[in-house]
PDB file of C-alpha atoms in Angstrom:
ATOM      1  CA  MET E 659     -58.887 163.452  17.590  1.00  0.00           C
ATOM      2  CA  ASN E 660     -62.225 163.477  15.760  1.00  0.00           C
ATOM      3  CA  GLN E 661     -65.197 163.009  18.101  1.00  0.00           C
ATOM      4  CA  ALA E 662     -66.624 160.381  15.745  1.00  0.00           C
ATOM      5  CA  LEU E 663     -63.738 158.112  16.752  1.00  0.00           C
ATOM      6  CA  MET E 664     -64.399 158.442  20.462  1.00  0.00           C
ATOM      7  CA  ASN E 665     -67.215 156.747  22.359  1.00  0.00           C
ATOM      8  CA  HIS E 666     -68.893 158.070  25.475  1.00  0.00           C
ATOM      9  CA  THR E 667     -66.573 156.195  27.812  1.00  0.00           C
ATOM     10  CA  GLU E 668     -63.483 157.561  26.084  1.00  0.00           C
ATOM     11  CA  LEU E 669     -64.853 161.095  26.098  1.00  0.00           C
ATOM     12  CA  LEU E 670     -65.644 160.886  29.808  1.00  0.00           C
ATOM     13  CA  GLN E 671     -62.151 159.594  30.561  1.00  0.00           C
ATOM     14  CA  THR E 672     -60.445 162.264  28.468  1.00  0.00           C
ATOM     15  CA  ALA E 673     -62.592 165.094  29.837  1.00  0.00           C
ATOM     16  CA  GLY E 674     -62.111 163.822  33.377  1.00  0.00           C
ATOM     17  CA  ASP E 675     -58.347 163.784  32.963  1.00  0.00           C
ATOM     18  CA  ILE E 676     -58.447 167.394  31.756  1.00  0.00           C
ATOM     19  CA  LEU E 677     -60.572 168.500  34.715  1.00  0.00           C
ATOM     20  CA  ASP E 678     -58.295 166.604  37.103  1.00  0.00           C
ATOM     21  CA  SER E 679     -55.344 168.598  35.779  1.00  0.00           C
ATOM     22  CA  ALA E 680     -57.147 171.840  36.697  1.00  0.00           C
ATOM     23  CA  VAL E 681     -57.997 170.867  40.281  1.00  0.00           C
ATOM     24  CA  ASP E 682     -54.856 172.204  41.953  1.00  0.00           C
ATOM     25  CA  ASP E 683     -55.261 175.636  40.369  1.00  0.00           C
ATOM     26  CA  PHE E 684     -58.938 175.699  41.312  1.00  0.00           C
ATOM     27  CA  VAL E 685     -58.128 174.898  44.939  1.00  0.00           C
ATOM     28  CA  ALA E 686     -55.253 177.384  45.073  1.00  0.00           C
ATOM     29  CA  GLY E 687     -57.511 180.190  43.858  1.00  0.00           C
ATOM     30  CA  LEU E 688     -60.142 179.870  46.610  1.00  0.00           C
ATOM     31  CA  GLY E 689     -61.096 183.344  47.785  1.00  0.00           C
ATOM     32  CA  ALA E 690     -60.124 185.060  44.515  1.00  0.00           C
ATOM     33  CA  PRO E 691     -61.702 188.526  44.173  1.00  0.00           C
ATOM     34  CA  SER E 692     -63.720 189.863  41.270  1.00  0.00           C
ATOM     35  CA  ALA E 693     -61.731 190.450  38.084  1.00  0.00           C
ATOM     36  CA  VAL E 694     -64.617 191.185  35.694  1.00  0.00           C
ATOM     37  CA  ALA E 695     -67.883 192.710  36.908  1.00  0.00           C
ATOM     38  CA  LYS E 696     -71.045 191.386  35.228  1.00  0.00           C
ATOM     39  CA  GLY E 697     -73.673 192.942  37.504  1.00  0.00           C
ATOM     40  CA  ALA E 698     -74.272 194.226  41.007  1.00  0.00           C
ATOM     41  CA  THR E 699     -73.413 190.871  42.611  1.00  0.00           C
ATOM     42  CA  ASP E 700     -72.284 188.884  39.576  1.00  0.00           C
ATOM     43  CA  PHE E 701     -68.661 188.684  38.515  1.00  0.00           C
ATOM     44  CA  ALA E 702     -65.855 186.470  37.239  1.00  0.00           C
ATOM     45  CA  THR E 703     -62.558 185.920  39.008  1.00  0.00           C
ATOM     46  CA  GLN E 704     -59.203 185.584  37.292  1.00  0.00           C
ATOM     47  CA  VAL E 705     -59.473 181.855  38.044  1.00  0.00           C
ATOM     48  CA  ASP E 706     -62.639 181.690  35.919  1.00  0.00           C
ATOM     49  CA  LEU E 707     -60.835 183.294  33.013  1.00  0.00           C
ATOM     50  CA  ASP E 708     -57.603 181.308  33.262  1.00  0.00           C
ATOM     51  CA  LEU E 709     -59.257 177.926  33.783  1.00  0.00           C
ATOM     52  CA  GLU E 710     -61.690 178.411  30.914  1.00  0.00           C
ATOM     53  CA  ARG E 711     -58.864 179.195  28.492  1.00  0.00           C
ATOM     54  CA  ARG E 712     -56.822 176.220  29.680  1.00  0.00           C
ATOM     55  CA  ILE E 713     -59.609 173.633  29.821  1.00  0.00           C
ATOM     56  CA  ALA E 714     -61.129 174.717  26.506  1.00  0.00           C
ATOM     57  CA  THR E 715     -57.790 174.546  24.718  1.00  0.00           C
ATOM     58  CA  GLU E 716     -57.105 171.021  25.994  1.00  0.00           C
ATOM     59  CA  LEU E 717     -60.608 169.810  25.134  1.00  0.00           C
ATOM     60  CA  VAL E 718     -60.315 170.986  21.550  1.00  0.00           C
ATOM     61  CA  GLU E 719     -56.813 169.537  21.177  1.00  0.00           C
ATOM     62  CA  ARG E 720     -57.677 166.142  22.645  1.00  0.00           C
ATOM     63  CA  THR E 721     -61.260 165.571  21.466  1.00  0.00           C
ATOM     64  CA  GLY E 722     -61.638 167.759  18.374  1.00  0.00           C
ATOM     65  CA  ILE E 723     -64.901 169.122  19.783  1.00  0.00           C
ATOM     66  CA  PRO E 724     -65.378 172.913  20.074  1.00  0.00           C
ATOM     67  CA  VAL E 725     -66.157 174.562  23.409  1.00  0.00           C
ATOM     68  CA  HIS E 726     -68.708 177.171  24.443  1.00  0.00           C
ATOM     69  CA  GLY E 727     -67.672 178.675  27.771  1.00  0.00           C
ATOM     70  CA  GLU E 728     -69.353 181.055  30.191  1.00  0.00           C
ATOM     71  CA  GLU E 729     -66.616 183.670  30.000  1.00  0.00           C
ATOM     72  CA  PHE E 730     -65.570 183.620  26.326  1.00  0.00           C
ATOM     73  CA  GLY E 731     -68.554 182.118  24.518  1.00  0.00           C
ATOM     74  CA  GLY E 732     -68.126 179.869  21.494  1.00  0.00           C
ATOM     75  CA  PRO E 733     -70.187 178.106  18.826  1.00  0.00           C
ATOM     76  CA  SER E 734     -73.947 177.573  18.968  1.00  0.00           C
ATOM     77  CA  VAL E 735     -75.096 175.263  21.755  1.00  0.00           C
ATOM     78  CA  THR E 736     -78.078 174.051  19.734  1.00  0.00           C
ATOM     79  CA  GLU E 737     -76.330 172.776  16.594  1.00  0.00           C
ATOM     80  CA  GLY E 738     -73.818 169.979  16.223  1.00  0.00           C
ATOM     81  CA  THR E 739     -71.604 168.624  18.987  1.00  0.00           C
ATOM     82  CA  VAL E 740     -70.200 171.098  21.491  1.00  0.00           C
ATOM     83  CA  TRP E 741     -68.763 171.137  24.997  1.00  0.00           C
ATOM     84  CA  VAL E 742     -70.299 173.677  27.390  1.00  0.00           C
ATOM     85  CA  LEU E 743     -68.039 174.796  30.224  1.00  0.00           C
ATOM     86  CA  ASP E 744     -68.440 176.737  33.452  1.00  0.00           C
ATOM     87  CA  PRO E 745     -64.952 176.874  34.989  1.00  0.00           C
ATOM     88  CA  VAL E 746     -66.197 178.097  38.387  1.00  0.00           C
ATOM     89  CA  ASP E 747     -69.849 177.496  39.180  1.00  0.00           C
ATOM     90  CA  GLY E 748     -70.870 179.136  42.431  1.00  0.00           C
ATOM     91  CA  THR E 749     -68.429 182.001  41.912  1.00  0.00           C
ATOM     92  CA  TYR E 750     -69.817 184.023  44.821  1.00  0.00           C
ATOM     93  CA  ASN E 751     -69.302 181.048  47.136  1.00  0.00           C
ATOM     94  CA  TYR E 752     -65.818 180.523  45.744  1.00  0.00           C
ATOM     95  CA  SER E 753     -64.801 184.148  46.162  1.00  0.00           C
ATOM     96  CA  THR E 754     -65.954 184.232  49.786  1.00  0.00           C
ATOM     97  CA  GLY E 755     -64.133 181.008  50.647  1.00  0.00           C
ATOM     98  CA  MET E 756     -67.147 178.668  50.745  1.00  0.00           C
ATOM     99  CA  PRO E 757     -66.257 175.232  49.318  1.00  0.00           C
ATOM    100  CA  LEU E 758     -69.589 174.745  47.501  1.00  0.00           C
ATOM    101  CA  ALA E 759     -68.207 175.550  44.052  1.00  0.00           C
ATOM    102  CA  ALA E 760     -67.679 173.386  40.988  1.00  0.00           C
ATOM    103  CA  ILE E 761     -66.223 172.928  37.536  1.00  0.00           C
ATOM    104  CA  LEU E 762     -69.071 172.047  35.175  1.00  0.00           C
ATOM    105  CA  LEU E 763     -68.624 170.417  31.778  1.00  0.00           C
ATOM    106  CA  GLY E 764     -71.403 169.090  29.573  1.00  0.00           C
ATOM    107  CA  LEU E 765     -71.513 167.702  26.058  1.00  0.00           C
ATOM    108  CA  LEU E 766     -74.440 168.729  23.875  1.00  0.00           C
ATOM    109  CA  VAL E 767     -75.474 167.158  20.578  1.00  0.00           C
ATOM    110  CA  ASP E 768     -77.938 169.395  18.721  1.00  0.00           C
ATOM    111  CA  GLY E 769     -78.875 170.906  22.090  1.00  0.00           C
ATOM    112  CA  GLU E 770     -79.450 167.600  23.872  1.00  0.00           C
ATOM    113  CA  PRO E 771     -77.274 166.798  26.917  1.00  0.00           C
ATOM    114  CA  VAL E 772     -75.242 163.653  26.332  1.00  0.00           C
ATOM    115  CA  LEU E 773     -72.404 163.733  28.885  1.00  0.00           C
ATOM    116  CA  GLY E 774     -71.975 165.517  32.187  1.00  0.00           C
ATOM    117  CA  LEU E 775     -69.029 166.076  34.510  1.00  0.00           C
ATOM    118  CA  THR E 776     -69.213 168.010  37.774  1.00  0.00           C
ATOM    119  CA  TRP E 777     -66.009 168.303  39.769  1.00  0.00           C
ATOM    120  CA  LEU E 778     -66.108 169.656  43.340  1.00  0.00           C
ATOM    121  CA  PRO E 779     -62.370 170.222  43.889  1.00  0.00           C
ATOM    122  CA  LEU E 780     -62.722 171.779  47.337  1.00  0.00           C
ATOM    123  CA  LEU E 781     -64.635 168.731  48.563  1.00  0.00           C
ATOM    124  CA  GLY E 782     -62.629 166.141  46.635  1.00  0.00           C
ATOM    125  CA  ARG E 783     -65.698 164.801  44.810  1.00  0.00           C
ATOM    126  CA  ARG E 784     -66.237 163.948  41.122  1.00  0.00           C
ATOM    127  CA  PHE E 785     -69.513 163.141  39.380  1.00  0.00           C
ATOM    128  CA  ALA E 786     -69.596 161.953  35.770  1.00  0.00           C
ATOM    129  CA  GLY E 787     -71.839 160.063  33.396  1.00  0.00           C
ATOM    130  CA  HIS E 788     -73.575 159.849  30.058  1.00  0.00           C
ATOM    131  CA  VAL E 789     -77.317 159.707  29.636  1.00  0.00           C
ATOM    132  CA  ASP E 790     -77.394 155.932  29.181  1.00  0.00           C
ATOM    133  CA  GLY E 791     -75.817 155.524  32.629  1.00  0.00           C
ATOM    134  CA  PRO E 792     -74.436 154.621  34.995  1.00  0.00           C
ATOM    135  CA  LEU E 793     -73.607 157.610  37.148  1.00  0.00           C
ATOM    136  CA  LEU E 794     -69.983 157.544  38.300  1.00  0.00           C
ATOM    137  CA  VAL E 795     -69.159 159.014  41.707  1.00  0.00           C
ATOM    138  CA  ASP E 796     -65.432 159.397  42.261  1.00  0.00           C
ATOM    139  CA  GLY E 797     -64.912 156.994  39.367  1.00  0.00           C
ATOM    140  CA  HIS E 798     -67.185 154.251  40.695  1.00  0.00           C
ATOM    141  CA  PRO E 799     -70.590 153.334  39.227  1.00  0.00           C
ATOM    142  CA  VAL E 800     -73.516 153.729  41.606  1.00  0.00           C
ATOM    143  CA  PRO E 801     -77.008 152.166  41.460  1.00  0.00           C
ATOM    144  CA  PRO E 802     -79.750 154.146  39.747  1.00  0.00           C
ATOM    145  CA  LEU E 803     -82.010 156.355  41.820  1.00  0.00           C
ATOM    146  CA  ASP E 804     -84.915 154.703  43.609  1.00  0.00           C
ATOM    147  CA  ARG E 805     -88.391 156.174  43.539  1.00  0.00           C
ATOM    148  CA  LEU E 806     -88.839 158.744  46.270  1.00  0.00           C
ATOM    149  CA  ASP E 807     -91.815 160.530  47.804  1.00  0.00           C
ATOM    150  CA  LEU E 808     -91.708 164.315  47.975  1.00  0.00           C
ATOM    151  CA  GLN E 809     -92.372 164.375  51.707  1.00  0.00           C
ATOM    152  CA  ALA E 810     -89.207 162.342  52.331  1.00  0.00           C
ATOM    153  CA  GLY E 811     -86.987 164.413  50.045  1.00  0.00           C
ATOM    154  CA  VAL E 812     -84.545 167.269  50.462  1.00  0.00           C
ATOM    155  CA  ILE E 813     -85.067 169.909  47.756  1.00  0.00           C
ATOM    156  CA  ALA E 814     -82.366 172.330  46.631  1.00  0.00           C
ATOM    157  CA  TYR E 815     -83.686 175.693  45.462  1.00  0.00           C
ATOM    158  CA  GLY E 816     -81.986 178.375  43.398  1.00  0.00           C
ATOM    159  CA  PRO E 817     -81.152 181.701  45.068  1.00  0.00           C
ATOM    160  CA  PHE E 818     -83.285 184.735  44.265  1.00  0.00           C
ATOM    161  CA  ASN E 819     -84.230 188.283  45.139  1.00  0.00           C
ATOM    162  CA  ALA E 820     -87.848 188.391  46.315  1.00  0.00           C
ATOM    163  CA  ALA E 821     -88.270 191.833  44.725  1.00  0.00           C
ATOM    164  CA  SER E 822     -86.937 190.849  41.292  1.00  0.00           C
ATOM    165  CA  GLN E 823     -89.089 190.676  38.176  1.00  0.00           C
ATOM    166  CA  GLY E 824     -88.572 188.841  34.883  1.00  0.00           C
ATOM    167  CA  ARG E 825     -89.642 185.422  33.652  1.00  0.00           C
ATOM    168  CA  TYR E 826     -89.613 183.872  37.120  1.00  0.00           C
ATOM    169  CA  ALA E 827     -90.472 186.778  39.418  1.00  0.00           C
ATOM    170  CA  GLY E 828     -89.026 186.640  42.907  1.00  0.00           C
ATOM    171  CA  ALA E 829     -92.409 186.931  44.601  1.00  0.00           C
ATOM    172  CA  ARG E 830     -93.650 183.828  42.790  1.00  0.00           C
ATOM    173  CA  ARG E 831     -90.493 181.951  43.753  1.00  0.00           C
ATOM    174  CA  VAL E 832     -91.328 182.802  47.358  1.00  0.00           C
ATOM    175  CA  ASP E 833     -94.848 181.441  46.830  1.00  0.00           C
ATOM    176  CA  VAL E 834     -93.391 178.139  45.606  1.00  0.00           C
ATOM    177  CA  VAL E 835     -90.971 177.944  48.561  1.00  0.00           C
ATOM    178  CA  ARG E 836     -93.870 178.555  50.941  1.00  0.00           C
ATOM    179  CA  ALA E 837     -95.861 175.728  49.379  1.00  0.00           C
ATOM    180  CA  LEU E 838     -92.900 173.348  49.372  1.00  0.00           C
ATOM    181  CA  SER E 839     -91.978 174.084  52.979  1.00  0.00           C
ATOM    182  CA  SER E 840     -94.932 172.098  54.307  1.00  0.00           C
ATOM    183  CA  ARG E 841     -94.559 169.247  51.813  1.00  0.00           C
ATOM    184  CA  ILE E 842     -90.888 168.257  52.005  1.00  0.00           C
ATOM    185  CA  ALA E 843     -88.422 167.060  54.617  1.00  0.00           C
ATOM    186  CA  ARG E 844     -85.924 169.913  54.156  1.00  0.00           C
ATOM    187  CA  LEU E 845     -85.147 172.838  51.852  1.00  0.00           C
ATOM    188  CA  ARG E 846     -81.563 173.789  50.924  1.00  0.00           C
ATOM    189  CA  MET E 847     -80.048 176.762  49.074  1.00  0.00           C
ATOM    190  CA  THR E 848     -76.384 176.056  48.261  1.00  0.00           C
ATOM    191  CA  GLY E 849     -75.693 178.869  45.798  1.00  0.00           C
ATOM    192  CA  SER E 850     -74.367 176.451  43.163  1.00  0.00           C
ATOM    193  CA  THR E 851     -76.490 174.863  40.454  1.00  0.00           C
ATOM    194  CA  GLY E 852     -73.711 172.337  39.843  1.00  0.00           C
ATOM    195  CA  VAL E 853     -73.715 171.173  43.457  1.00  0.00           C
ATOM    196  CA  ASP E 854     -77.517 170.992  43.525  1.00  0.00           C
ATOM    197  CA  MET E 855     -77.794 168.836  40.409  1.00  0.00           C
ATOM    198  CA  ALA E 856     -74.819 166.573  41.171  1.00  0.00           C
ATOM    199  CA  TYR E 857     -76.191 165.906  44.647  1.00  0.00           C
ATOM    200  CA  THR E 858     -79.597 165.173  43.134  1.00  0.00           C
ATOM    201  CA  ALA E 859     -78.044 162.686  40.718  1.00  0.00           C
ATOM    202  CA  ALA E 860     -76.208 161.015  43.614  1.00  0.00           C
ATOM    203  CA  GLY E 861     -79.332 160.853  45.795  1.00  0.00           C
ATOM    204  CA  VAL E 862     -78.091 163.322  48.422  1.00  0.00           C
ATOM    205  CA  PHE E 863     -80.957 165.619  47.421  1.00  0.00           C
ATOM    206  CA  GLY E 864     -84.267 164.298  46.171  1.00  0.00           C
ATOM    207  CA  GLY E 865     -84.612 167.123  43.681  1.00  0.00           C
ATOM    208  CA  ALA E 866     -83.474 170.603  42.714  1.00  0.00           C
ATOM    209  CA  VAL E 867     -84.926 173.706  41.080  1.00  0.00           C
ATOM    210  CA  ALA E 868     -82.748 176.165  39.117  1.00  0.00           C
ATOM    211  CA  PHE E 869     -84.073 179.336  37.506  1.00  0.00           C
ATOM    212  CA  GLY E 870     -81.079 180.073  35.260  1.00  0.00           C
ATOM    213  CA  ARG E 871     -81.278 179.607  31.504  1.00  0.00           C
ATOM    214  CA  HIS E 872     -77.618 179.151  30.567  1.00  0.00           C
ATOM    215  CA  ALA E 873     -76.518 175.824  29.109  1.00  0.00           C
ATOM    216  CA  TRP E 874     -73.129 176.023  30.852  1.00  0.00           C
ATOM    217  CA  ASP E 875     -74.946 176.022  34.215  1.00  0.00           C
ATOM    218  CA  ASN E 876     -77.444 173.285  33.442  1.00  0.00           C
ATOM    219  CA  ALA E 877     -76.185 170.824  30.817  1.00  0.00           C
ATOM    220  CA  ALA E 878     -73.844 168.851  33.064  1.00  0.00           C
ATOM    221  CA  GLY E 879     -76.460 168.462  35.784  1.00  0.00           C
ATOM    222  CA  ALA E 880     -79.218 167.429  33.399  1.00  0.00           C
ATOM    223  CA  ALA E 881     -76.964 164.736  31.928  1.00  0.00           C
ATOM    224  CA  LEU E 882     -75.886 163.486  35.354  1.00  0.00           C
ATOM    225  CA  VAL E 883     -79.447 163.214  36.653  1.00  0.00           C
ATOM    226  CA  ARG E 884     -80.542 161.317  33.559  1.00  0.00           C
ATOM    227  CA  ALA E 885     -77.490 159.043  33.848  1.00  0.00           C
ATOM    228  CA  ALA E 886     -78.658 158.259  37.374  1.00  0.00           C
ATOM    229  CA  GLY E 887     -82.171 157.376  36.197  1.00  0.00           C
ATOM    230  CA  GLY E 888     -83.742 160.654  37.303  1.00  0.00           C
ATOM    231  CA  VAL E 889     -85.802 163.222  35.430  1.00  0.00           C
ATOM    232  CA  ALA E 890     -84.619 166.596  34.074  1.00  0.00           C
ATOM    233  CA  THR E 891     -87.142 169.105  32.692  1.00  0.00           C
ATOM    234  CA  ASP E 892     -87.791 172.825  32.663  1.00  0.00           C
ATOM    235  CA  LEU E 893     -90.319 174.480  34.975  1.00  0.00           C
ATOM    236  CA  GLY E 894     -93.050 173.786  32.427  1.00  0.00           C
ATOM    237  CA  GLY E 895     -92.333 170.049  32.473  1.00  0.00           C
ATOM    238  CA  THR E 896     -90.684 169.873  29.041  1.00  0.00           C
ATOM    239  CA  PRO E 897     -87.523 167.713  28.871  1.00  0.00           C
ATOM    240  CA  TRP E 898     -84.455 169.922  29.322  1.00  0.00           C
ATOM    241  CA  THR E 899     -82.482 171.059  26.268  1.00  0.00           C
ATOM    242  CA  ALA E 900     -80.056 173.913  25.629  1.00  0.00           C
ATOM    243  CA  THR E 901     -82.960 176.240  24.801  1.00  0.00           C
ATOM    244  CA  SER E 902     -84.690 175.679  28.151  1.00  0.00           C
ATOM    245  CA  THR E 903     -84.941 178.658  30.497  1.00  0.00           C
ATOM    246  CA  SER E 904     -84.844 176.675  33.745  1.00  0.00           C
ATOM    247  CA  LEU E 905     -84.026 173.239  35.135  1.00  0.00           C
ATOM    248  CA  VAL E 906     -85.967 171.002  37.505  1.00  0.00           C
ATOM    249  CA  CYS E 907     -84.395 167.660  38.391  1.00  0.00           C
ATOM    250  CA  GLY E 908     -85.539 164.894  40.656  1.00  0.00           C
ATOM    251  CA  ALA E 909     -85.679 161.239  41.495  1.00  0.00           C
ATOM    252  CA  PRO E 910     -88.436 159.179  39.862  1.00  0.00           C
ATOM    253  CA  GLY E 911     -91.745 159.867  41.558  1.00  0.00           C
ATOM    254  CA  LEU E 912     -90.491 162.908  43.440  1.00  0.00           C
ATOM    255  CA  HIS E 913     -90.036 164.926  40.239  1.00  0.00           C
ATOM    256  CA  GLU E 914     -93.681 164.396  39.334  1.00  0.00           C
ATOM    257  CA  GLU E 915     -94.828 165.462  42.804  1.00  0.00           C
ATOM    258  CA  LEU E 916     -92.502 168.468  42.772  1.00  0.00           C
ATOM    259  CA  MET E 917     -93.876 169.611  39.431  1.00  0.00           C
ATOM    260  CA  ALA E 918     -97.417 169.191  40.758  1.00  0.00           C
ATOM    261  CA  VAL E 919     -96.693 171.552  43.665  1.00  0.00           C
ATOM    262  CA  ILE E 920     -95.153 174.109  41.318  1.00  0.00           C
ATOM    263  CA  GLY E 921     -98.169 173.779  39.006  1.00  0.00           C
ATOM    264  CA  ASP E 922    -100.596 174.265  41.901  1.00  0.00           C
ATOM    265  CA  VAL E 923     -98.894 177.560  42.762  1.00  0.00           C
ATOM    266  CA  VAL E 924     -98.161 179.107  39.360  1.00  0.00           C
ATOM    267  CA  GLY E 925    -100.405 177.149  36.995  1.00  0.00           C
ATOM    268  CA  ASP E 926     -99.010 177.371  33.464  1.00  0.00           C
ATOM    269  CA  GLU E 927     -97.406 180.752  34.194  1.00  0.00           C
ATOM    270  CA  TRP E 928     -93.895 179.254  34.050  1.00  0.00           C
ATOM    271  CA  GLY E 929     -94.567 176.949  31.122  1.00  0.00           C
ATOM    272  CA  THR E 930     -93.582 179.573  28.563  1.00  0.00           C
ATOM    273  CA  ALA E 931     -91.709 179.193  25.299  1.00  0.00           C
ATOM    274  CA  PRO E 932     -87.924 178.797  25.492  1.00  0.00           C
ATOM    275  CA  THR E 933     -85.538 181.688  24.876  1.00  0.00           C
ATOM    276  CA  GLN E 934     -82.894 181.288  22.202  1.00  0.00           C
ATOM    277  CA  PRO E 935     -79.425 181.024  23.762  1.00  0.00           C
ATOM    278  CA  GLY E 936     -77.483 184.258  23.715  1.00  0.00           C
ATOM    279  CA  THR E 937     -80.490 186.565  23.900  1.00  0.00           C
ATOM    280  CA  ASN E 938     -80.810 189.067  26.708  1.00  0.00           C
ATOM    281  CA  GLU E 939     -83.689 188.919  29.113  1.00  0.00           C
ATOM    282  CA  ALA E 940     -84.300 191.236  32.054  1.00  0.00           C
ATOM    283  CA  THR E 941     -84.426 189.186  35.219  1.00  0.00           C
ATOM    284  CA  GLY E 942     -84.203 191.859  37.883  1.00  0.00           C
ATOM    285  CA  GLY E 943     -81.008 190.280  39.185  1.00  0.00           C
ATOM    286  CA  ARG E 944     -79.024 187.137  38.547  1.00  0.00           C
ATOM    287  CA  PRO E 945     -80.952 183.972  39.556  1.00  0.00           C
TER     288      PRO E 945
END
C-alpha cells in the first residue's frame, strides 16, 4: 500500500500489528548471546538480525514505506518518508536476561519524527503515538504531560565510560550527573534509550538524557514524548531531528530546567553542529 493512502492512525495500527507478531520471538530469545561483534561491549544477537529482517519485510509489504534498520541499514533517514527500526534496544540488558529491552520503530519524514512505537515485550507494555497526540499506552490514550519541576522529577541518564573521549566526553557526563544529583528527586540508568524515552512520555520519568546519535535509537522516543506534550531536543537545545547527535526529553517545565543545569555545567560545549547520519565519530566507547 502507498503511504499516501494511509493516515497516521492507520500506520500506527499496521505497525503495531507487525510488532505484536514479533513479540513471542523476542521473548523466546531472552538471554541470546552475541552473534555479531561491533565493539568491546557492543554486539548484535541473532534475534536482532532475524527480527530486523522480518519486521522490515512486513513493513515494506504492508505500508510501502522503506526501512532503515540498525543491523542492515537502508535509505537515507533525512530524505523522504522512512521507517527507522531497532529490533532489540538495550541489547546488553537483553543478552544478560534483564527485561529492560525494547523494539523501537519510528517514522521519519525528511528527518522529522512523525510516529513512534516502543514495545517492551518482556514487560508486556506498548507505547505508541504520532506527534499530534495523544500518546497511547497499551492501546489506550492517556492525558498529556503536566508541567513538572526538576526537583520533583526522576531523570534517566545514558550509560557511559567516565574515561571515554569524543563529542560528549565521559568526564563531562560525570560533571552533569554530579550537578543533577542535588537538584532532582532520583537518577536512573536503565541501559535502554527506548525504555528511558517511553517512560518519559508516559510520565514515569520526568526526563531523560541520551548521548547516542543514531536515529533508530532516538526517533521513536522523540515522537512519543512530543505526542505526550513533552519536549524533545538535542543537548544544545535544538529540536530533535535525524541529524541530531543526542536526545534530551522532558515534561514541560522540567525540560527547560534540565537544559539549564546542563548549560551551567558545560556552557555551549555540547551545542555543536549535527553529524550527518552514517558518518563515523570516535566516541571512546559506545554511549
